Short mmCIF file of C-alpha atoms in Angstrom, two decimals:
data_model
loop_
_atom_site.label_atom_id
_atom_site.label_comp_id
_atom_site.label_asym_id
_atom_site.label_seq_id
_atom_site.Cartn_x
_atom_site.Cartn_y
_atom_site.Cartn_z
CA GLY A 191 81.75 195.19 119.60
CA GLN A 192 80.17 195.30 116.20
CA SER A 193 79.36 192.41 113.88
CA LEU A 194 77.58 192.12 110.56
CA GLU A 195 76.41 189.00 108.77
CA GLN A 196 75.59 188.66 105.10
CA PRO A 197 75.67 185.69 102.73
CA SER A 198 79.02 185.13 101.05
CA GLU A 199 77.64 184.29 97.59
CA VAL A 200 74.37 184.61 95.67
CA THR A 201 73.57 183.55 92.11
CA ALA A 202 70.60 184.92 90.18
CA VAL A 203 69.30 184.95 86.63
CA GLU A 204 69.39 187.98 84.37
CA GLY A 205 66.08 189.86 84.56
CA ALA A 206 65.15 188.39 87.93
CA ILE A 207 65.01 189.94 91.41
CA VAL A 208 67.53 189.19 94.16
CA GLN A 209 67.59 190.13 97.84
CA ILE A 210 70.80 190.36 99.86
CA ASN A 211 70.26 190.29 103.61
CA CYS A 212 72.35 191.86 106.35
CA THR A 213 71.99 191.45 110.10
CA TYR A 214 74.05 193.48 112.53
CA GLN A 215 74.93 193.80 116.17
CA THR A 216 76.19 197.14 117.35
CA SER A 217 75.69 199.86 119.92
CA GLY A 218 74.99 203.50 119.16
CA PHE A 219 73.56 202.61 115.76
CA TYR A 220 73.03 205.46 113.29
CA GLY A 221 72.31 203.78 109.99
CA LEU A 222 72.99 201.07 107.42
CA SER A 223 74.70 201.67 104.07
CA TRP A 224 75.18 199.51 101.00
CA TYR A 225 78.16 199.60 98.64
CA GLN A 226 78.89 197.89 95.35
CA GLN A 227 82.35 196.76 94.28
CA HIS A 228 83.29 195.29 90.93
CA ASP A 229 86.35 193.05 90.74
CA GLY A 230 89.50 195.17 90.81
CA GLY A 231 87.56 198.35 91.51
CA ALA A 232 86.78 200.57 94.45
CA PRO A 233 83.57 200.39 96.49
CA THR A 234 80.87 202.80 95.37
CA PHE A 235 77.95 203.98 97.46
CA LEU A 236 74.46 202.66 96.68
CA SER A 237 72.13 203.62 99.52
CA TYR A 238 71.75 204.58 103.15
CA ASN A 239 68.92 203.91 105.64
CA ALA A 240 68.70 205.67 108.96
CA LEU A 241 65.00 205.04 109.58
CA ASP A 242 62.82 201.96 109.24
CA GLY A 243 61.37 201.30 105.84
CA LEU A 244 62.19 201.00 102.19
CA GLU A 245 64.29 203.43 100.15
CA GLU A 246 64.09 203.09 96.38
CA THR A 247 66.65 204.30 93.86
CA GLY A 248 65.93 203.06 90.38
CA ARG A 249 66.38 199.30 90.16
CA PHE A 250 67.88 199.17 93.64
CA SER A 251 65.98 199.36 96.93
CA SER A 252 67.19 199.10 100.50
CA PHE A 253 65.22 198.22 103.61
CA LEU A 254 65.91 198.66 107.30
CA SER A 255 64.25 197.35 110.45
CA ARG A 256 66.01 198.84 113.48
CA SER A 257 64.02 196.71 115.93
CA ASP A 258 65.21 193.53 114.18
CA SER A 259 68.75 194.83 113.50
CA TYR A 260 68.19 193.73 109.93
CA GLY A 261 68.32 195.19 106.47
CA TYR A 262 68.40 194.08 102.89
CA LEU A 263 69.32 195.26 99.43
CA LEU A 264 66.88 194.43 96.64
CA LEU A 265 68.05 194.44 93.04
CA GLN A 266 65.37 194.25 90.36
CA GLU A 267 65.58 193.54 86.64
CA LEU A 268 69.04 192.12 87.10
CA GLN A 269 71.62 192.89 84.45
CA MET A 270 74.92 191.17 83.78
CA LYS A 271 76.73 194.33 84.91
CA ASP A 272 75.22 193.87 88.38
CA SER A 273 77.65 191.00 88.95
CA ALA A 274 79.77 192.41 91.77
CA SER A 275 80.29 192.23 95.51
CA TYR A 276 77.81 194.04 97.73
CA PHE A 277 78.74 195.23 101.21
CA CYS A 278 76.51 196.35 104.02
CA ALA A 279 78.04 198.78 106.49
CA VAL A 280 76.87 200.21 109.80
CA ARG A 281 77.64 203.65 111.09
CA ASP A 282 77.77 203.77 114.85
CA ARG A 283 79.30 205.72 117.69
CA ARG A 284 82.48 204.64 119.39
CA SER A 285 82.99 204.98 123.10
CA GLY A 286 85.24 208.00 122.47
CA GLY A 287 82.35 209.83 120.84
CA TYR A 288 83.45 209.64 117.21
CA GLN A 289 81.37 207.89 114.61
CA LYS A 290 82.84 205.20 112.43
CA VAL A 291 81.80 202.77 109.75
CA THR A 292 82.12 198.98 109.93
CA PHE A 293 81.72 196.85 106.79
CA GLY A 294 80.44 193.32 106.40
CA ILE A 295 82.50 190.72 104.54
CA GLY A 296 80.50 191.25 101.35
CA THR A 297 78.16 189.17 99.19
CA LYS A 298 79.44 188.14 95.77
CA LEU A 299 76.54 188.29 93.33
CA GLN A 300 76.82 186.35 90.10
CA VAL A 301 74.22 187.11 87.45
CA ILE A 302 73.83 184.32 84.90
CA PRO A 303 72.09 184.46 81.51
CA ASN B 4 87.21 217.56 90.95
CA ALA B 5 89.64 214.65 91.12
CA GLY B 6 87.77 213.14 94.08
CA VAL B 7 89.93 210.83 96.21
CA THR B 8 93.36 210.03 94.82
CA GLN B 9 95.82 207.44 96.07
CA THR B 10 99.44 206.82 95.23
CA PRO B 11 101.07 204.53 94.40
CA LYS B 12 98.68 202.12 92.63
CA PHE B 13 101.03 199.17 93.14
CA GLN B 14 103.93 198.63 95.51
CA VAL B 15 106.24 195.76 96.43
CA LEU B 16 108.16 195.97 99.69
CA LYS B 17 110.62 193.74 101.46
CA THR B 18 109.96 192.73 105.06
CA GLY B 19 111.12 195.46 107.41
CA GLN B 20 110.95 198.31 104.93
CA SER B 21 108.83 201.35 105.68
CA MET B 22 106.73 203.42 103.33
CA THR B 23 103.90 205.91 103.17
CA LEU B 24 100.72 205.46 101.20
CA GLN B 25 99.40 208.79 100.04
CA CYS B 26 95.75 209.85 100.02
CA ALA B 27 94.31 213.20 99.03
CA GLN B 28 90.82 214.56 98.43
CA ASP B 29 89.68 217.83 96.93
CA MET B 30 86.07 217.82 98.15
CA ASN B 31 86.74 219.58 101.47
CA HIS B 32 85.59 216.50 103.36
CA GLU B 33 86.18 216.41 107.10
CA TYR B 34 86.01 212.64 107.54
CA MET B 35 88.73 210.41 106.06
CA SER B 36 89.57 206.80 106.69
CA TRP B 37 91.86 203.97 105.67
CA TYR B 38 90.70 200.42 105.04
CA ARG B 39 92.45 197.25 104.08
CA GLN B 40 90.72 194.58 102.04
CA ASP B 41 91.72 190.94 102.15
CA PRO B 42 89.94 188.00 100.49
CA GLY B 43 87.04 186.81 102.63
CA MET B 44 87.57 189.58 105.17
CA GLY B 45 85.73 192.48 103.62
CA LEU B 46 86.89 196.01 104.37
CA ARG B 47 88.52 196.53 107.74
CA LEU B 48 89.05 199.97 109.20
CA ILE B 49 92.66 200.80 110.06
CA HIS B 50 92.53 204.44 111.17
CA TYR B 51 90.22 207.35 110.61
CA SER B 52 90.15 211.10 111.08
CA VAL B 53 87.24 213.42 111.81
CA GLY B 54 89.20 216.55 110.91
CA ALA B 55 92.65 218.09 110.69
CA GLY B 56 94.65 217.16 113.78
CA ILE B 57 92.20 214.49 114.97
CA THR B 58 92.72 210.78 114.33
CA ASP B 59 91.52 207.59 115.96
CA GLN B 60 92.14 203.88 115.66
CA GLY B 61 89.93 201.44 113.80
CA GLU B 62 89.76 197.66 114.02
CA VAL B 63 93.28 196.82 112.82
CA PRO B 64 95.64 199.73 113.66
CA ASN B 65 98.77 197.78 114.66
CA GLY B 66 101.75 198.42 112.39
CA TYR B 67 100.26 201.59 110.90
CA ASN B 68 100.49 205.28 111.75
CA VAL B 69 98.49 208.21 110.45
CA SER B 70 98.45 211.96 110.79
CA ARG B 71 96.13 214.65 109.48
CA SER B 72 97.86 217.99 109.16
CA THR B 73 95.53 219.34 106.47
CA THR B 74 91.93 218.70 105.45
CA GLU B 75 93.07 217.40 102.07
CA ASP B 76 95.72 214.82 102.97
CA PHE B 77 95.65 211.68 105.09
CA PRO B 78 98.80 209.56 104.62
CA LEU B 79 99.15 206.04 106.00
CA ARG B 80 102.60 204.98 107.19
CA LEU B 81 103.77 201.39 107.43
CA LEU B 82 106.47 201.40 110.05
CA SER B 83 108.13 198.03 109.37
CA ALA B 84 106.39 196.07 106.64
CA ALA B 85 105.40 192.46 107.28
CA PRO B 86 103.99 189.82 104.88
CA SER B 87 100.71 190.01 106.85
CA GLN B 88 100.31 193.55 105.53
CA THR B 89 100.02 192.32 101.96
CA SER B 90 96.61 193.67 101.01
CA VAL B 91 94.67 196.22 99.00
CA TYR B 92 94.44 199.55 100.80
CA PHE B 93 91.59 201.97 100.23
CA CYS B 94 91.32 205.53 101.40
CA ALA B 95 87.84 207.05 101.73
CA SER B 96 86.33 210.40 102.61
CA SER B 97 82.93 211.81 103.40
CA TYR B 98 81.56 215.27 104.11
CA SER B 99 80.95 214.59 107.76
CA PRO B 100 80.64 211.52 109.97
CA GLY B 101 77.35 212.93 111.10
CA GLN B 102 75.97 212.77 107.60
CA GLY B 103 76.24 209.00 107.65
CA VAL B 104 75.52 208.85 103.98
CA GLU B 105 78.22 208.42 101.42
CA GLN B 106 81.90 207.63 101.55
CA TYR B 107 83.94 208.25 98.42
CA PHE B 108 86.69 205.71 97.88
CA GLY B 109 90.01 206.11 96.13
CA PRO B 110 91.15 203.57 93.50
CA GLY B 111 93.25 201.62 95.99
CA THR B 112 96.90 200.69 96.49
CA ARG B 113 97.85 197.07 95.95
CA LEU B 114 100.70 196.27 98.34
CA THR B 115 102.79 193.11 98.37
CA VAL B 116 105.30 192.47 101.15
CA THR B 117 107.85 189.73 100.46
#
């Protein structure tokens, strides 16, 4: 089966850099996604990595190492509005042939002044 | 475009009652899914569909039924509500499972079963 591990909570200072790690175990791996969710809101897509390396989108970057089954989300120049939960998710292939997405339990990021 | 819409936003049920959570999208997405979110458990996949007429089970399908008669709609039916089904339910869609890129989530339905 699939499993993902990420830290449950992270605290960082406004203006700093924070890295949220995600390790996964799965078969038929296609790629790793990251989602952000503010309290009471719906998850929103941040990034997707299918190949090894770093993808940068503004203040956010995401990294993947397929050989290590590991990825991370990097948030730079932290702002108070970045306080939210961040989920990693793997897309893989089920035995029946369909692809599906499995989410981690989420990392609650608290940005402090 | 309205994106992904869900109704109702809030619902209280008594144990044993049945109901249908509605989900619709207007983006012509083939892939739709239902998740439940509980504290400390993240998002868990209930059922998903890769196109009209095709559905499959996720991690936690027991007590739920789905059908996909059109591309736009993907309702989730609770057959006989139980307190363990108290949760926040999210519907999501994406262009294609093969894209593997972005799922669009609805605003969620907050369900309480007493």
